[in-house]
Structures are given as C-alpha cells and as structure tokens.
Amino acid sequence: MRRVTLFDYGAGNLHSLAKAIATVVGADVRVQTDPVKALDTDVLVLPGVGAFGAAAARMEPGRQKMRQALENGLPCLGICLGMQLLFEGSDEGEGQGLGVFKGRVTRLRARHVPHIGWNSVDEDAAVQGTKLDTVYYAHSFVCRAEEPEVVVGWTTHEEDRFPASVRRGKVLGVQFHPEKSSTAGVAFVQAFLKEVAP
C-alpha cells in the first residue's frame, strides 16, 4: 500500500485533496504537521492553501531534510502554494522555499488579482497519458522559473503568462488545484501517483 502524506502547514482545509488522493487504489492517506515525520512516506504532498511566509516557517525545521529527500528521489506533488514552496523564495512573505526549482515567486502582473476560476493549460506535458485542458485556479502569486526546461505547462491570465506546472523527475508542482478541477483534475492526481509510486 502506498503511503501518501499531506504536509499540513496549518493553512486550510485538506479534506477535498485527501478525498481525491484516497480514490487511488491502494493509497493510504495521512496528514502530518511535522516536516521531518512527513518524509516517512512513499509520496509527499504539499497542499495549496495559505501564505508563503507562514508555510515556510512551519517547514523550516525540516527544510534541509525535505529538500534532500526530494533530491534523493522521494516523489512529491506541490499544489498552488505547495508548488511555490518548491522554489527559492517569494515576494509574498519571508522565509526560504525548498529550492528544488530555481526562481522566485512574484505577484501576478494583472489588473484583476487574485486570479480565481477556470483557465486553460497550454503545452501540458506534466504527466504522461493525461491531458488537462481547463483547470481551477485561486492565487495571487506565480512562480518565475529560471530554468525553462522544467516548465511542462503554461497558463495566461490577462497579459501575464506563467508556469501552470513544473517538473523535475518525480517532483511535480502545479499552480492550479487539481482536486477542484472536476474529474479530469482527480484523474491527473491519480495518474501522477500511479506513475511515481506504482
């Protein structure tokens, strides 16, 4: 049975995400508030609700060990804020991200912020065998990747084009909320889990 652990940085309701993951056959979903204990798992999930500074502070006691675990091959899915925590830092708040991806998180360059609602994904190549067309977003900040090759999907809000998804090996970050993106989003999560932790 695959252990899937949601690292809870105390920011929001994890119910819909846990429910989406639980639909994967053989998934044992756990929630852990300790960043080091969260690494005792087959797949780590960084959920997508909250502010960067507060989440980074909760992650800080285990940040180095978490980064090392991901570099050593621990599969990880970062969603919205969770994707942002995979980068080096954010204009939204103090603290360091994991730095798995080079770049910084900045505020959306748009008149209407936050960006809430459905939007398309271009050049989606995040997970083999899945194709996302339209997904659900709820965010004011976006990742500015310094390594173009890690970007595996794009979205445009007004005039600002930003990464919808980034991937390096078994570490995947998505700016959107797959657990709120209807059946296609749930299927996306399922496909990723089956690929990285068969």
CSV table of C-alpha atoms in Angstrom, one decimal:
chain,number,residue,atom,x,y,z
A,1,MET,CA,0.0,0.0,0.0
A,2,ARG,CA,1.3,3.4,-1.0
A,3,ARG,CA,1.6,5.9,1.9
A,4,VAL,CA,0.7,9.4,0.7
A,5,THR,CA,1.4,12.1,3.3
A,6,LEU,CA,0.0,15.6,3.2
A,7,PHE,CA,2.3,18.0,5.0
A,8,ASP,CA,-0.1,20.3,6.9
A,9,TYR,CA,1.3,23.8,7.5
A,10,GLY,CA,-1.9,24.8,9.3
A,11,ALA,CA,-3.3,26.8,6.4
A,12,GLY,CA,-6.6,25.3,5.4
A,13,ASN,CA,-9.0,22.5,4.8
A,14,LEU,CA,-7.3,19.4,3.3
A,15,HIS,CA,-10.4,17.4,3.0
A,16,SER,CA,-11.0,17.7,-0.8
A,17,LEU,CA,-7.4,16.9,-1.5
A,18,ALA,CA,-7.3,13.9,0.8
A,19,LYS,CA,-10.5,12.7,-0.7
A,20,ALA,CA,-9.1,12.9,-4.3
A,21,ILE,CA,-6.0,11.0,-3.3
A,22,ALA,CA,-7.9,8.4,-1.4
A,23,THR,CA,-9.7,7.4,-4.7
A,24,VAL,CA,-6.4,5.9,-5.9
A,25,VAL,CA,-6.5,2.2,-5.2
A,26,GLY,CA,-4.0,1.2,-2.5
A,27,ALA,CA,-3.4,4.8,-1.3
A,28,ASP,CA,-3.1,5.2,2.5
A,29,VAL,CA,-3.6,9.0,3.0
A,30,ARG,CA,-2.0,10.6,6.1
A,31,VAL,CA,-1.8,14.2,7.4
A,32,GLN,CA,1.4,15.2,9.2
A,33,THR,CA,2.3,18.6,10.8
A,34,ASP,CA,5.9,17.7,11.5
A,35,PRO,CA,8.1,18.3,8.3
A,36,VAL,CA,10.6,15.6,9.2
A,37,LYS,CA,8.0,12.9,10.1
A,38,ALA,CA,6.2,13.8,6.8
A,39,LEU,CA,9.1,12.3,5.0
A,40,ASP,CA,8.3,8.8,6.2
A,41,THR,CA,6.1,8.2,3.2
A,42,ASP,CA,6.1,7.0,-0.3
A,43,VAL,CA,4.7,10.2,-1.8
A,44,LEU,CA,4.9,13.7,-0.2
A,45,VAL,CA,2.1,16.2,-1.0
A,46,LEU,CA,2.5,19.9,-0.3
A,47,PRO,CA,-1.1,21.3,-0.3
A,48,GLY,CA,-2.3,24.5,-1.8
A,49,VAL,CA,-3.9,26.8,0.7
A,50,GLY,CA,-2.2,29.6,2.8
A,51,ALA,CA,0.5,32.2,2.7
A,52,PHE,CA,4.1,31.6,1.8
A,53,GLY,CA,5.7,33.1,4.9
A,54,ALA,CA,3.7,31.2,7.4
A,55,ALA,CA,4.1,27.9,5.5
A,56,ALA,CA,7.8,28.4,5.1
A,57,ALA,CA,8.1,29.0,8.8
A,58,ARG,CA,6.3,25.7,9.5
A,59,MET,CA,8.6,23.9,7.0
A,60,GLU,CA,11.8,25.5,8.2
A,61,PRO,CA,12.8,22.9,11.0
A,62,GLY,CA,12.8,20.2,8.3
A,63,ARG,CA,13.5,22.2,5.2
A,64,GLN,CA,17.0,20.8,4.5
A,65,LYS,CA,16.0,17.2,5.1
A,66,MET,CA,12.9,17.7,3.0
A,67,ARG,CA,15.0,19.1,0.1
A,68,GLN,CA,17.5,16.2,0.4
A,69,ALA,CA,14.7,13.6,0.4
A,70,LEU,CA,13.3,15.1,-2.8
A,71,GLU,CA,16.7,15.2,-4.4
A,72,ASN,CA,17.2,11.6,-3.4
A,73,GLY,CA,14.0,10.6,-5.3
A,74,LEU,CA,11.1,10.9,-2.9
A,75,PRO,CA,8.1,11.7,-5.1
A,76,CYS,CA,6.4,15.0,-4.4
A,77,LEU,CA,3.3,16.8,-5.6
A,78,GLY,CA,3.2,20.5,-4.8
A,79,ILE,CA,-0.2,22.3,-5.4
A,80,CYS,CA,-0.6,26.1,-5.7
A,81,LEU,CA,1.2,27.3,-2.6
A,82,GLY,CA,2.9,23.9,-2.4
A,83,MET,CA,4.3,24.5,-5.9
A,84,GLN,CA,5.6,27.9,-4.8
A,85,LEU,CA,7.3,26.3,-1.8
A,86,LEU,CA,9.4,24.2,-4.2
A,87,PHE,CA,11.0,27.4,-5.4
A,88,GLU,CA,13.7,29.5,-3.7
A,89,GLY,CA,11.6,32.3,-2.2
A,90,SER,CA,8.6,34.5,-2.6
A,91,ASP,CA,7.7,38.2,-2.6
A,92,GLU,CA,4.6,37.2,-0.6
A,93,GLY,CA,6.5,36.6,2.6
A,94,GLU,CA,9.7,35.9,4.3
A,95,GLY,CA,11.4,32.5,4.6
A,96,GLN,CA,13.0,30.1,2.2
A,97,GLY,CA,11.4,27.6,-0.1
A,98,LEU,CA,12.9,24.3,-0.8
A,99,GLY,CA,14.9,25.5,-3.9
A,100,VAL,CA,14.2,22.3,-5.9
A,101,PHE,CA,13.4,24.7,-8.8
A,102,LYS,CA,15.5,27.9,-9.4
A,103,GLY,CA,13.4,31.1,-9.4
A,104,ARG,CA,11.2,33.3,-7.3
A,105,VAL,CA,7.5,33.7,-6.7
A,106,THR,CA,6.2,37.1,-7.6
A,107,ARG,CA,2.8,38.8,-7.7
A,108,LEU,CA,0.6,38.3,-10.8
A,109,ARG,CA,1.1,41.1,-13.3
A,110,ALA,CA,-2.6,41.7,-13.9
A,111,ARG,CA,-5.4,44.2,-13.2
A,112,HIS,CA,-7.6,41.5,-11.6
A,113,VAL,CA,-5.9,39.8,-8.7
A,114,PRO,CA,-6.5,37.3,-7.3
A,115,HIS,CA,-6.9,35.0,-10.3
A,116,ILE,CA,-9.9,32.8,-9.3
A,117,GLY,CA,-11.7,30.5,-11.6
A,118,TRP,CA,-11.2,28.3,-14.6
A,119,ASN,CA,-8.4,28.8,-17.1
A,120,SER,CA,-6.7,26.7,-19.8
A,121,VAL,CA,-3.4,24.9,-19.7
A,122,ASP,CA,-1.1,25.2,-22.8
A,123,GLU,CA,1.6,22.7,-23.7
A,124,ASP,CA,0.5,20.4,-20.9
A,125,ALA,CA,3.2,17.6,-20.6
A,126,ALA,CA,3.2,17.2,-16.8
A,127,VAL,CA,2.0,13.6,-16.6
A,128,GLN,CA,2.3,11.1,-19.4
A,129,GLY,CA,-1.1,9.8,-20.5
A,130,THR,CA,-3.1,12.7,-19.2
A,131,LYS,CA,-4.2,15.9,-20.9
A,132,LEU,CA,-5.5,18.9,-18.9
A,133,ASP,CA,-7.5,21.5,-20.9
A,134,THR,CA,-9.2,23.6,-18.3
A,135,VAL,CA,-8.4,23.7,-14.6
A,136,TYR,CA,-9.3,25.7,-11.5
A,137,TYR,CA,-7.1,28.5,-10.1
A,138,ALA,CA,-7.1,30.5,-6.9
A,139,HIS,CA,-4.0,32.6,-6.4
A,140,SER,CA,-2.3,36.0,-6.4
A,141,PHE,CA,1.3,34.9,-6.8
A,142,VAL,CA,3.1,32.8,-9.5
A,143,CYS,CA,6.4,31.1,-10.0
A,144,ARG,CA,9.0,32.6,-12.2
A,145,ALA,CA,11.1,29.7,-13.2
A,146,GLU,CA,14.8,30.4,-14.2
A,147,GLU,CA,15.1,27.1,-15.9
A,148,PRO,CA,12.7,27.0,-18.9
A,149,GLU,CA,13.2,23.2,-19.4
A,150,VAL,CA,11.4,22.4,-16.1
A,151,VAL,CA,8.1,24.1,-17.2
A,152,VAL,CA,5.7,21.5,-18.5
A,153,GLY,CA,2.6,23.6,-18.8
A,154,TRP,CA,1.7,27.2,-19.2
A,155,THR,CA,-1.3,29.5,-18.3
A,156,THR,CA,-2.0,33.1,-19.2
A,157,HIS,CA,-4.1,35.4,-17.0
A,158,GLU,CA,-4.7,38.7,-18.8
A,159,GLU,CA,-1.2,39.6,-20.1
A,160,ASP,CA,0.8,37.5,-17.7
A,161,ARG,CA,2.0,34.1,-18.9
A,162,PHE,CA,3.3,31.9,-16.1
A,163,PRO,CA,4.0,28.2,-15.4
A,164,ALA,CA,0.9,26.1,-14.8
A,165,SER,CA,3.2,23.2,-13.9
A,166,VAL,CA,6.9,22.4,-13.4
A,167,ARG,CA,8.5,19.1,-13.1
A,168,ARG,CA,11.9,17.5,-12.4
A,169,GLY,CA,11.9,13.8,-12.1
A,170,LYS,CA,9.4,12.7,-9.5
A,171,VAL,CA,8.8,16.2,-8.2
A,172,LEU,CA,5.8,18.0,-9.8
A,173,GLY,CA,4.4,21.4,-9.0
A,174,VAL,CA,1.1,22.7,-10.3
A,175,GLN,CA,-0.2,26.2,-9.8
A,176,PHE,CA,-3.8,25.1,-10.2
A,177,HIS,CA,-5.9,23.0,-7.9
A,178,PRO,CA,-6.4,19.5,-9.5
A,179,GLU,CA,-8.6,18.4,-6.6
A,180,LYS,CA,-11.1,21.2,-7.5
A,181,SER,CA,-10.7,20.7,-11.3
A,182,SER,CA,-13.5,18.2,-11.8
A,183,THR,CA,-12.9,14.6,-12.9
A,184,ALA,CA,-10.0,15.5,-15.1
A,185,GLY,CA,-8.1,17.0,-12.2
A,186,VAL,CA,-8.7,14.0,-10.0
A,187,ALA,CA,-7.6,11.7,-12.8
A,188,PHE,CA,-4.5,13.8,-13.1
A,189,VAL,CA,-3.6,13.3,-9.5
A,190,GLN,CA,-4.3,9.6,-9.8
A,191,ALA,CA,-2.1,9.2,-12.9
A,192,PHE,CA,0.8,11.0,-11.2
A,193,LEU,CA,0.6,8.8,-8.1
A,194,LYS,CA,0.5,5.7,-10.2
A,195,GLU,CA,3.4,6.8,-12.2
A,196,VAL,CA,5.8,7.7,-9.3
A,197,ALA,CA,4.7,5.1,-6.8
A,198,PRO,CA,3.3,2.1,-8.7
